[in-house]
Amino acid sequence: MAGRIRAEDITAVKERTSIEDVVRDHVTLRPAGVGSLKGLCPFHDEKTPSFTVRPAVGSYHCFGCGEGGDVLSFVQKVEHLSFTESVERLAAKLGLELRYEDGTGSGRDGGTSLGKRSRLLEAHRVAQEFYASILLDTASAVARAGRDFLRDRGFDAAAAERFGVGFAPGDGEALTRHLRERGFTEDEMVTGGLSGRGSRGLYDRFRGRLVWPIRDTTGDTVGFGARRLFDDDPIAAKYLNTAETPIYKKSHVLYGLDAAKRSIATERQAVVVEGYTDVMAAHLAGVEGAVATCGTAFGVEHIKILRRIMRDEAELAPARVVFTFDGDAAGQKAAMKAFGEDQRWAAQSFVAVAPDGMDPCDLRIAKGDAAVRALVDGAVPMFEFAARTTIRRFDLDTAEGRVEAMKAVAPIIGSIRDTSMRPEYTRTVSGWLGIEVEQMAAEVRKAGRVRRDDTHDPTRRPASTDEVPEPAPGEAAASLPVPDLRDPVVFTERQLLQALVQYPQQFDDATVHSLEPHAFVAPAHRAVLDGIRIAAPTHRRGSTAAWVAAVTDAAPLAVRGLVAELSVASLPTRFDPSTGLPPQRYLEALVGGVRDAHLGRQIADAMATVRRAQNDPDTDPADLRERTMALHRLEIERVRLREGLSS
Ligand code: ZN
């Protein structure tokens, strides 16, 4: 990523770009009321247009999938670009020269009209061509070791050309000399990570190695990965990658993504492999959604990149991400870590491990293209892989081992985002362990509850900095997880909050007061309810606009956008034609639905407590009686609630 663009230049780009024109490149718009235009959303599949643009405000919002923002966020999302790239792209269209915070900018260096980022990209383009020409020059022996390496792994010249593979000569100055002849400055070569600076001047960073160009999503080369070929290579590392530069951040790049992007977007499947040769092998075998990280573990930024491309949206059928890992312990550890990360997206993760632990490149050599495709097609859910890997640590022949395994595996089931899948997985795993389903289910609920208590406090800042999304300039920092509307309970919560925001007069004080934030599952919903409860009841009896303003003021910063969305989104119910209001019965059902779900969770917890107490020989009978009574009271409360709703 390039140095920071000056804030006033970003503002100028936004002001001078017409959001309507930019959106019209992707979406057909039609007028929809005063000052707004509508079209089919480019970010989710829909048949009825809910994607709205307000040119005068310079913003867009989709009422279907919730995407929204300004012209820069639109370009970022639709073109799969970073923030900086989006600004640069729009600036180029406007003919506007950008200035960067470190004082560099377009127009420097002898009148060249290219900006700093563009100069570095150009240097990489020239370097890639240089390396490739040397590899492919069969008349010369310089790169023979590189060609041999590729041939041994099943790659011919056409394959090398397709992926832009090249060879960095061992003499140590060939590229530096070439770039200098092409007019690049020493600073550009060093800053771009192509040359190093030593006591005797510049030297090539990659020497005597096979090099793969690492490209960004638009296909521009931003760095290189280089493999050791010679025993006398002074650098022992098998792979050497470009260090962090203004255009290369290893946590933000995926090797092969430029080639895989189209397949990932249309198939909605990404395949994460471990190395450059694995990416090549997979693509050549027909698995065209294959990518690899470059010298780093698969991380949060990589997830963000893939999500944007595969349209990992709640409304869509889940996208698939398949990880291939070595069958060894390190690979399994990586899989377990990825499973933790997995909870950040709606996509379903799978793991593909070849029976004999071969990577895709070896597999293609040994068994051909079809075997690589079969490996990916036969991937098992990440959950299953994680659960089996965990269970394997315990001795299931003893009762203690089974209980320990159950405790270890319960959090994995409890962390599956799609709650409707949990009972099925609970049954499956209890079968593997040979224990009662009910016992397993209680353990899963317990694990799930610990997680909820841990994460659902909206006032709590995320523990890890990883969890804080990168704020766009001028945007508030912390945000809460987007409520998963596929969960019917969460969807009911949302409708209730919408009604509370839009039709405050329809609710009496007692009802509003009786709603407790912890009765809501989604942290963002709890935070909105906080705003509603804090806003003075007097506002609720005033105008709706004043009420919305009061709730917005009272709500935590992170959910103010959500309050705005809730205030305009339409309620999925038939309105009373005589009053123009949502029917009272519908509103009561929403309040009841949220309470019922909360009671359900409380009852499940209470049952687990009672069952544990029953199985514990040390339990005080009076204590057990009390717990049983508490459970009974909750059950009666739920029966009464349901009777009230159906009467
Ligand atoms: Zn949408």
XYZ file of C-alpha atoms and ligand atoms in Angstrom:
648
model
C 0.000 0.000 0.000
C 1.332 3.406 -0.895
C 2.136 6.159 1.560
C -0.839 8.011 2.928
C -2.556 10.306 0.442
C -3.121 13.834 1.747
C -6.567 14.231 3.288
C -7.433 17.296 1.213
C -6.670 15.378 -1.975
C -8.982 12.581 -0.879
C -11.704 15.141 -0.243
C -11.108 16.718 -3.658
C -11.428 13.332 -5.362
C -14.705 12.655 -3.551
C -16.137 16.093 -4.310
C -15.259 16.085 -7.982
C -16.421 12.534 -8.709
C -20.083 11.928 -9.510
C -21.214 8.873 -7.555
C -24.067 8.504 -10.007
C -21.688 8.191 -12.980
C -19.430 5.758 -11.156
C -22.325 3.531 -10.058
C -23.871 3.652 -13.536
C -20.784 1.864 -14.854
C -21.967 -1.158 -12.881
C -25.673 -0.757 -12.167
C -28.593 0.479 -14.198
C -30.358 3.129 -12.126
C -33.873 4.505 -12.283
C -35.449 7.430 -10.398
C -37.049 6.439 -7.107
C -38.546 9.359 -5.272
C -37.097 12.789 -4.683
C -33.314 12.929 -5.109
C -32.771 9.181 -5.116
C -32.082 6.469 -7.664
C -32.545 2.722 -7.447
C -31.051 -0.339 -9.068
C -30.150 -3.972 -8.585
C -27.473 -4.324 -5.956
C -24.014 -5.252 -7.265
C -23.148 -6.798 -3.900
C -25.892 -9.365 -3.545
C -28.331 -11.257 -5.732
C -31.749 -9.711 -5.811
C -34.724 -9.480 -8.078
C -36.261 -6.317 -6.636
C -33.991 -3.258 -6.621
C -33.067 -2.230 -3.108
C -29.768 -0.556 -3.939
C -30.296 3.190 -3.503
C -28.070 6.098 -4.548
C -28.497 9.679 -3.362
C -26.310 11.761 -5.716
C -26.801 14.993 -3.766
C -25.538 13.361 -0.572
C -22.848 11.380 -2.403
C -23.833 8.118 -0.752
C -25.382 4.748 -1.494
C -27.086 2.136 0.620
C -28.516 -1.280 -0.117
C -31.589 -2.145 1.922
C -31.162 -5.767 0.912
C -27.657 -6.523 2.069
C -26.790 -3.425 4.079
C -23.829 -2.341 1.967
C -23.475 1.395 1.941
C -21.078 4.291 1.948
C -19.588 6.905 -0.344
C -18.106 6.757 -3.817
C -14.740 5.557 -2.497
C -16.183 2.646 -0.579
C -18.242 1.752 -3.651
C -15.148 1.591 -5.869
C -13.294 -0.395 -3.201
C -16.035 -2.989 -2.978
C -17.028 -3.287 -6.587
C -13.494 -3.251 -8.027
C -11.909 -5.203 -5.150
C -9.389 -2.429 -4.508
C -7.821 -1.020 -1.374
C -8.773 2.434 -0.166
C -5.595 3.969 -1.598
C -6.008 2.209 -4.926
C -9.574 3.502 -5.175
C -8.474 7.091 -4.590
C -5.704 6.695 -7.159
C -8.060 5.204 -9.712
C -10.646 7.999 -9.394
C -7.907 10.657 -9.334
C -6.477 9.279 -12.563
C -9.916 9.532 -14.208
C -10.226 13.153 -13.057
C -6.677 13.972 -14.161
C -5.950 15.014 -10.584
C -2.381 14.734 -9.268
C -2.238 13.226 -5.789
C 0.181 14.298 -3.098
C 1.378 11.922 -0.371
C 2.012 12.644 3.309
C 5.723 11.814 3.081
C 6.197 14.762 0.746
C 6.540 12.736 -2.427
C 4.031 13.090 -5.163
C 3.472 13.141 -8.821
C 5.513 15.561 -10.847
C 8.838 14.925 -9.125
C 11.890 13.157 -10.571
C 12.664 15.073 -13.698
C 9.145 15.837 -14.705
C 7.812 12.293 -14.876
C 4.058 12.385 -14.594
C 3.717 9.167 -12.601
C 2.980 9.091 -8.867
C 5.170 7.216 -6.427
C 3.038 4.102 -6.417
C 2.920 4.017 -10.181
C 6.723 4.372 -10.399
C 7.207 1.398 -8.081
C 4.676 -0.653 -10.033
C 6.446 0.221 -13.262
C 9.787 -0.884 -11.788
C 8.213 -4.208 -10.820
C 6.720 -4.658 -14.278
C 10.140 -4.101 -15.851
C 11.799 -6.426 -13.317
C 9.251 -9.186 -13.948
C 9.809 -9.020 -17.709
C 13.562 -9.042 -17.164
C 13.466 -12.126 -14.913
C 11.071 -13.944 -17.268
C 13.188 -13.245 -20.347
C 16.196 -14.802 -18.633
C 14.318 -17.935 -17.572
C 12.853 -18.480 -21.019
C 16.117 -17.851 -22.892
C 16.950 -21.497 -23.572
C 20.014 -20.476 -25.592
C 21.656 -19.381 -22.357
C 22.746 -21.694 -19.539
C 22.329 -19.025 -16.860
C 18.818 -20.112 -15.880
C 19.109 -23.836 -16.595
C 18.747 -24.741 -12.912
C 15.491 -22.783 -12.809
C 14.109 -24.540 -15.883
C 15.146 -27.922 -14.457
C 13.406 -27.169 -11.179
C 10.169 -26.342 -12.965
C 10.359 -29.340 -15.278
C 10.927 -31.688 -12.320
C 7.685 -30.371 -10.881
C 5.692 -30.837 -14.031
C 5.775 -27.288 -15.381
C 6.713 -26.582 -18.995
C 7.655 -23.267 -20.585
C 4.015 -22.419 -21.286
C 3.160 -22.881 -17.598
C 6.102 -20.700 -16.572
C 4.972 -18.017 -18.988
C 1.368 -18.174 -17.815
C 2.440 -17.404 -14.256
C 5.205 -14.983 -15.225
C 7.880 -17.076 -13.493
C 11.425 -15.805 -13.995
C 15.016 -16.283 -12.981
C 17.161 -13.842 -11.023
C 20.760 -14.168 -12.254
C 23.416 -14.898 -9.669
C 25.898 -12.192 -10.669
C 24.289 -9.852 -8.168
C 23.826 -6.663 -10.195
C 22.038 -7.639 -13.399
C 18.599 -6.331 -12.449
C 19.925 -3.178 -10.777
C 21.874 -2.378 -13.946
C 18.823 -3.033 -16.111
C 16.556 -0.824 -14.007
C 19.128 1.966 -13.950
C 19.311 1.859 -17.750
C 15.535 2.154 -17.818
C 15.670 5.388 -15.832
C 14.753 4.220 -12.325
C 16.395 5.988 -9.401
C 18.341 4.230 -6.650
C 15.677 5.274 -4.181
C 12.964 3.668 -6.261
C 14.898 0.405 -6.551
C 15.647 0.259 -2.819
C 12.216 1.465 -1.669
C 10.562 -1.085 -3.947
C 12.631 -3.878 -2.409
C 14.247 -4.835 -5.727
C 17.759 -3.740 -4.776
C 19.675 -3.523 -1.515
C 22.216 -0.880 -0.616
C 25.674 -2.143 0.435
C 29.071 -0.572 1.054
C 29.951 -0.924 -2.636
C 26.664 0.419 -3.941
C 23.434 -1.291 -4.955
C 23.060 -5.033 -5.370
C 20.166 -7.225 -6.544
C 17.955 -8.391 -3.727
C 17.261 -11.739 -5.416
C 20.304 -13.616 -6.717
C 20.453 -17.033 -8.337
C 16.860 -17.848 -7.532
C 13.666 -18.787 -9.316
C 11.233 -15.880 -8.901
C 7.455 -15.702 -8.948
C 5.787 -12.334 -9.440
C 3.275 -11.574 -6.691
C 0.434 -9.505 -8.099
C -2.343 -7.452 -6.572
C -5.984 -7.993 -7.501
C -5.695 -5.764 -10.562
C -2.822 -7.841 -11.929
C -0.010 -5.386 -11.172
C 3.177 -7.005 -9.872
C 3.873 -5.666 -6.368
C 6.574 -8.066 -5.167
C 8.379 -11.350 -5.744
C 8.788 -14.704 -4.082
C 12.168 -16.330 -4.749
C 13.201 -19.958 -4.267
C 16.675 -21.172 -3.385
C 18.200 -23.391 -6.085
C 21.934 -23.586 -5.376
C 23.766 -25.149 -2.443
C 26.194 -22.230 -2.346
C 23.365 -19.679 -2.009
C 24.537 -17.568 0.968
C 20.939 -17.145 2.094
C 19.723 -20.364 3.657
C 15.985 -19.648 3.555
C 14.236 -21.812 0.975
C 11.901 -18.974 0.092
C 12.729 -15.297 0.152
C 9.940 -12.772 -0.340
C 9.865 -9.058 -0.960
C 10.075 -7.252 2.384
C 7.326 -4.806 3.326
C 7.341 -1.888 0.878
C 4.927 0.948 0.111
C 3.199 -1.310 -2.430
C 3.698 -4.725 -0.804
C 2.245 -5.884 2.492
C 2.475 -9.613 2.952
C -0.638 -9.733 5.114
C -2.621 -8.110 2.280
C -1.541 -10.169 -0.715
C -2.517 -13.607 -1.913
C -0.393 -15.233 -4.572
C -2.447 -16.148 -7.627
C -5.409 -13.956 -6.732
C -5.238 -11.960 -9.959
C -5.708 -15.198 -11.908
C -8.124 -16.738 -9.402
C -10.379 -13.718 -8.881
C -12.858 -14.451 -11.641
C -13.246 -18.094 -10.682
C -13.605 -17.235 -6.989
C -16.299 -14.671 -7.802
C -18.329 -16.892 -10.113
C -17.880 -20.283 -8.393
C -17.907 -18.633 -4.956
C -15.174 -21.030 -3.934
C -11.590 -20.193 -2.985
C -8.906 -22.821 -2.483
C -6.071 -21.849 -0.170
C -2.889 -23.835 -0.842
C 0.545 -23.471 0.691
C 3.030 -22.455 -1.971
C 3.688 -20.937 -5.382
C 4.089 -24.300 -7.089
C 0.861 -25.524 -5.454
C -1.021 -22.549 -6.898
C 0.399 -23.303 -10.347
C -0.401 -27.006 -10.067
C -3.951 -26.328 -8.920
C -4.683 -23.832 -11.702
C -3.201 -26.116 -14.356
C -5.290 -28.987 -12.988
C -8.452 -26.901 -13.391
C -8.817 -25.682 -9.798
C -8.764 -22.038 -10.817
C -9.753 -20.514 -7.499
C -6.416 -21.433 -5.892
C -4.353 -18.860 -3.993
C -1.547 -18.949 -1.422
C -0.248 -16.624 1.236
C 3.233 -15.229 0.686
C 5.603 -15.985 3.545
C 2.969 -15.566 6.252
C 0.084 -17.469 7.803
C -3.439 -17.067 6.467
C -4.822 -14.158 8.456
C -7.607 -11.696 9.001
C -6.685 -9.435 6.088
C -6.654 -12.403 3.749
C -10.147 -13.278 4.924
C -11.302 -9.743 4.193
C -9.884 -9.884 0.674
C -11.521 -13.216 -0.145
C -14.843 -12.183 1.373
C -15.059 -9.151 -0.904
C -14.451 -11.239 -3.954
C -16.596 -14.244 -3.149
C -19.430 -12.025 -1.909
C -19.520 -13.713 1.455
C -22.961 -12.397 2.363
C -25.478 -13.715 4.828
C -28.307 -13.661 2.283
C -26.486 -15.890 -0.159
C -25.920 -19.593 0.020
C -22.639 -19.942 1.903
C -19.507 -19.569 -0.176
C -16.823 -22.250 0.194
C -13.224 -21.861 1.249
C -11.132 -24.993 0.965
C -7.813 -25.167 2.778
C -5.271 -27.746 1.728
C -2.799 -28.575 4.435
C 0.017 -30.998 4.841
C -1.076 -33.961 6.898
C 1.681 -33.147 9.405
C 1.306 -31.552 12.820
C 2.215 -28.059 11.596
C -0.411 -28.242 8.906
C -3.000 -29.348 11.421
C -2.071 -26.523 13.737
C -2.559 -24.124 10.843
C -5.961 -25.672 10.211
C -6.978 -25.219 13.836
C -5.904 -21.598 13.745
C -7.823 -21.056 10.538
C -10.853 -22.591 12.207
C -10.665 -19.863 14.835
C -10.495 -17.234 12.110
C -13.316 -18.964 10.306
C -15.826 -17.563 12.726
C -15.383 -14.191 11.083
C -17.087 -15.153 7.894
C -20.271 -16.743 6.710
C -18.471 -18.888 4.169
C -18.191 -22.537 5.001
C -14.628 -23.721 5.424
C -13.397 -27.099 4.324
C -10.119 -28.918 4.680
C -8.554 -31.112 2.028
C -5.706 -33.361 3.110
C -4.321 -35.851 0.616
C -4.222 -39.362 2.143
C -0.439 -39.533 2.094
C -0.007 -35.888 3.021
C 1.029 -34.799 -0.461
C 0.669 -31.165 -1.463
C -1.192 -30.325 -4.702
C 2.071 -30.002 -6.648
C 3.327 -33.479 -5.623
C -0.127 -34.930 -6.105
C -0.324 -33.604 -9.672
C 3.072 -35.114 -10.497
C 2.211 -38.479 -8.938
C -1.427 -38.896 -9.944
C -2.338 -36.206 -12.463
C -4.772 -33.315 -12.768
C -7.874 -35.322 -11.890
C -6.389 -36.254 -8.513
C -5.918 -32.566 -7.648
C -9.524 -31.818 -8.535
C -10.680 -34.838 -6.527
C -8.667 -33.644 -3.524
C -10.535 -30.329 -3.520
C -13.933 -31.917 -4.220
C -13.436 -34.362 -1.359
C -12.681 -31.708 1.257
C -14.346 -32.259 4.640
C -15.904 -29.440 6.686
C -13.323 -27.580 8.756
C -15.428 -28.379 11.789
C -15.103 -32.090 11.204
C -11.366 -31.834 10.681
C -10.911 -29.707 13.799
C -13.100 -32.007 15.899
C -11.341 -35.182 14.764
C -7.917 -33.633 15.283
C -8.920 -32.628 18.813
C -10.452 -35.976 19.729
C -7.395 -37.864 18.510
C -5.462 -36.551 21.523
C -7.569 -38.552 23.976
C -7.875 -42.210 24.910
C -11.496 -43.005 24.140
C -11.255 -46.448 25.730
C -11.553 -44.944 29.195
C -14.528 -43.053 30.622
C -12.204 -40.232 31.725
C -10.754 -39.955 28.225
C -14.215 -39.736 26.686
C -15.294 -37.015 29.130
C -12.091 -35.051 28.548
C -12.506 -35.370 24.786
C -16.119 -34.231 25.084
C -15.054 -31.144 27.029
C -12.318 -30.360 24.546
C -14.520 -30.749 21.507
C -17.658 -28.999 22.852
C -16.329 -25.445 22.283
C -15.687 -26.346 18.651
C -19.320 -27.335 18.115
C -20.486 -24.397 20.224
C -18.591 -22.006 17.999
C -20.281 -23.061 14.768
C -21.975 -19.902 13.592
C -24.901 -21.522 11.895
C -26.778 -22.546 15.040
C -29.137 -24.765 13.071
C -26.171 -27.029 12.263
C -25.176 -27.581 15.888
C -27.675 -30.354 16.788
C -26.575 -32.394 13.791
C -22.897 -31.979 14.654
C -23.613 -32.710 18.313
C -25.179 -36.015 17.291
C -22.294 -36.851 14.975
C -19.596 -36.143 17.533
C -21.373 -37.919 20.376
C -21.374 -40.935 18.057
C -17.624 -40.658 17.507
C -17.083 -40.465 21.264
C -19.631 -43.089 22.218
C -21.465 -40.900 24.716
C -25.099 -39.865 25.168
C -26.304 -37.137 22.787
C -27.917 -35.262 25.697
C -24.669 -35.199 27.612
C -22.824 -33.817 24.597
C -25.562 -31.249 23.939
C -25.371 -29.915 27.501
C -21.611 -29.535 27.219
C -22.017 -27.703 23.907
C -24.580 -25.337 25.411
C -22.276 -24.667 28.313
C -19.409 -23.910 25.962
C -21.661 -21.742 23.807
C -22.838 -19.770 26.829
C -19.311 -19.038 27.996
C -18.549 -17.727 24.538
C -21.636 -15.522 24.441
C -20.985 -14.008 27.852
C -17.471 -13.406 26.711
C -18.254 -11.589 23.529
C -21.679 -10.053 23.722
C -21.032 -7.049 25.914
C -21.377 -4.167 23.459
C -19.410 -1.806 25.669
C -16.430 -4.105 25.659
C -13.714 -3.222 23.188
C -12.532 -6.145 21.073
C -9.669 -7.864 22.875
C -7.397 -8.251 19.900
C -6.453 -5.438 17.586
C -7.054 -7.902 14.777
C -10.746 -7.609 15.424
C -10.882 -3.871 14.912
C -11.750 -3.247 11.304
C -9.532 -0.773 9.503
C -11.335 2.537 9.732
C -11.630 4.588 6.582
C -10.433 8.158 7.182
C -13.000 10.114 9.154
C -14.922 7.015 10.115
C -15.523 5.866 13.671
C -13.244 3.047 14.729
C -14.801 0.207 16.724
C -17.666 -1.786 15.278
C -19.696 -4.785 16.383
C -20.215 -7.981 14.435
C -22.926 -7.635 11.795
C -26.060 -9.382 13.105
C -26.576 -12.697 11.340
C -30.095 -12.302 9.944
C -30.205 -15.927 8.823
C -30.769 -16.719 12.471
C -34.561 -16.387 12.907
C -34.123 -15.130 16.488
C -31.780 -12.369 15.327
C -34.183 -11.509 12.502
C -37.058 -11.174 15.004
C -34.884 -8.913 17.153
C -34.210 -6.701 14.182
C -37.886 -6.341 13.298
C -38.691 -5.448 16.893
C -35.975 -2.768 16.967
C -37.173 -1.419 13.603
C -40.698 -1.111 14.992
C -39.419 0.515 18.196
C -37.465 3.071 16.171
C -40.139 3.779 13.546
C -43.377 3.478 15.518
C -42.459 4.468 19.097
C -46.036 5.499 19.894
C -47.177 1.895 19.396
C -45.283 0.748 22.491
C -46.171 1.609 26.082
C -43.548 2.424 28.699
C -44.005 -0.886 30.511
C -43.265 -2.886 27.362
C -40.156 -0.875 26.535
C -39.014 -1.141 30.121
C -39.540 -4.915 30.201
C -37.136 -5.481 27.309
C -33.751 -6.399 28.708
C -30.623 -6.020 26.587
C -29.411 -9.520 27.463
C -32.624 -10.899 25.991
C -31.123 -9.969 22.610
C -28.596 -12.265 20.970
C -26.821 -9.903 18.550
C -24.391 -7.503 20.280
C -25.282 -4.719 17.854
C -28.974 -5.187 18.697
C -28.206 -4.969 22.414
C -26.404 -1.704 21.783
C -29.348 -0.272 19.817
C -31.718 -1.313 22.602
C -29.455 0.511 25.042
C -29.977 3.660 22.973
C -33.748 3.141 22.974
C -33.847 2.658 26.749
C -31.599 5.608 27.462
C -33.480 8.007 25.175
C -36.071 9.798 27.270
C -39.603 8.376 27.112
C -40.873 11.903 26.432
C -39.161 11.795 23.058
C -41.027 8.639 22.254
C -44.292 10.561 22.404
C -43.010 13.417 20.218
C -42.360 13.298 16.488
C -40.727 10.210 14.998
C -37.839 12.326 13.679
C -37.114 13.687 17.171
C -37.301 10.154 18.554
C -34.854 8.782 15.981
C -32.478 11.673 16.721
C -32.707 10.967 20.460
C -32.028 7.254 19.994
C -29.111 8.013 17.669
C -27.600 10.351 20.256
C -28.042 7.820 23.037
C -26.776 4.797 21.110
C -23.097 3.801 21.138
C -21.125 5.231 18.218
C -20.628 1.810 16.658
C -24.350 1.296 16.003
C -25.458 4.791 14.946
C -25.346 3.702 11.321
C -27.499 0.726 12.223
C -30.048 3.007 13.926
C -30.273 5.024 10.690
C -30.772 1.840 8.724
C -33.435 0.560 11.131
C -35.233 3.903 10.829
C -35.734 3.567 7.054
C -35.906 -0.183 6.413
C -39.404 -1.481 5.706
C -41.088 -3.934 8.052
C -41.971 -7.309 6.531
C -45.657 -7.203 7.467
C -48.977 -6.087 5.983
C -49.895 -2.689 7.415
C -53.333 -1.827 8.746
C -54.914 0.082 5.803
C -57.099 2.279 8.048
C -54.273 3.539 10.300
C -51.213 3.044 8.081
C -49.509 1.397 11.058
C -48.144 -2.111 11.595
C -50.824 -4.269 13.272
C -50.602 -4.429 17.072
C -50.756 -8.224 16.936
C -47.592 -8.308 14.838
C -45.757 -6.046 17.294
C -46.867 -8.197 20.225
C -45.627 -11.272 18.406
C -42.216 -9.654 17.978
C -41.928 -8.764 21.670
C -43.115 -12.269 22.546
C -40.744 -13.880 20.060
C -37.695 -12.202 21.555
C -38.813 -13.115 25.095
C -39.592 -16.674 24.100
C -36.137 -17.151 22.583
C -34.511 -15.691 25.678
C -36.564 -17.961 27.943
C -35.566 -20.886 25.740
C -31.901 -20.137 26.336
C -32.447 -19.694 30.078
C -34.349 -22.998 30.268
C -31.608 -24.833 28.385
C -29.043 -23.449 30.798
C -31.141 -24.337 33.827
C -31.731 -27.870 32.540
C -28.018 -28.412 32.073
C -27.412 -27.213 35.635
C -30.046 -29.579 37.020
C -28.724 -32.510 35.009
C -25.216 -31.890 36.185
C -26.389 -31.597 39.781
C -28.320 -34.887 39.425
C -25.202 -36.648 38.176
C -22.993 -35.200 40.882
C -22.980 -37.409 44.053
C -21.883 -34.419 46.161
C -24.978 -32.377 45.321
C -26.913 -30.996 48.287
C -30.545 -32.255 47.847
C -31.923 -28.857 48.924
C -29.806 -27.172 46.310
C -30.995 -29.593 43.652
C -34.622 -28.971 44.669
C -34.096 -25.244 44.350
C -32.516 -25.553 40.924
C -35.355 -27.792 39.788
C -37.888 -25.242 41.040
C -36.093 -22.462 39.195
C -36.257 -24.506 36.015
C -39.939 -25.186 36.615
C -40.664 -21.464 37.081
C -38.992 -20.644 33.780
C -41.005 -23.332 32.027
C -44.268 -22.015 33.487
C -43.318 -18.525 32.391
C -42.804 -19.750 28.865
C -46.135 -21.613 28.819
C -47.899 -18.436 29.982
C -46.111 -16.340 27.386
C -47.117 -18.721 24.616
C -50.742 -18.861 25.831
C -50.840 -15.067 25.819
C -49.498 -14.942 22.294
C -51.962 -17.459 20.901
C -55.084 -16.069 22.639
Zn -27.155 -5.298 -1.643
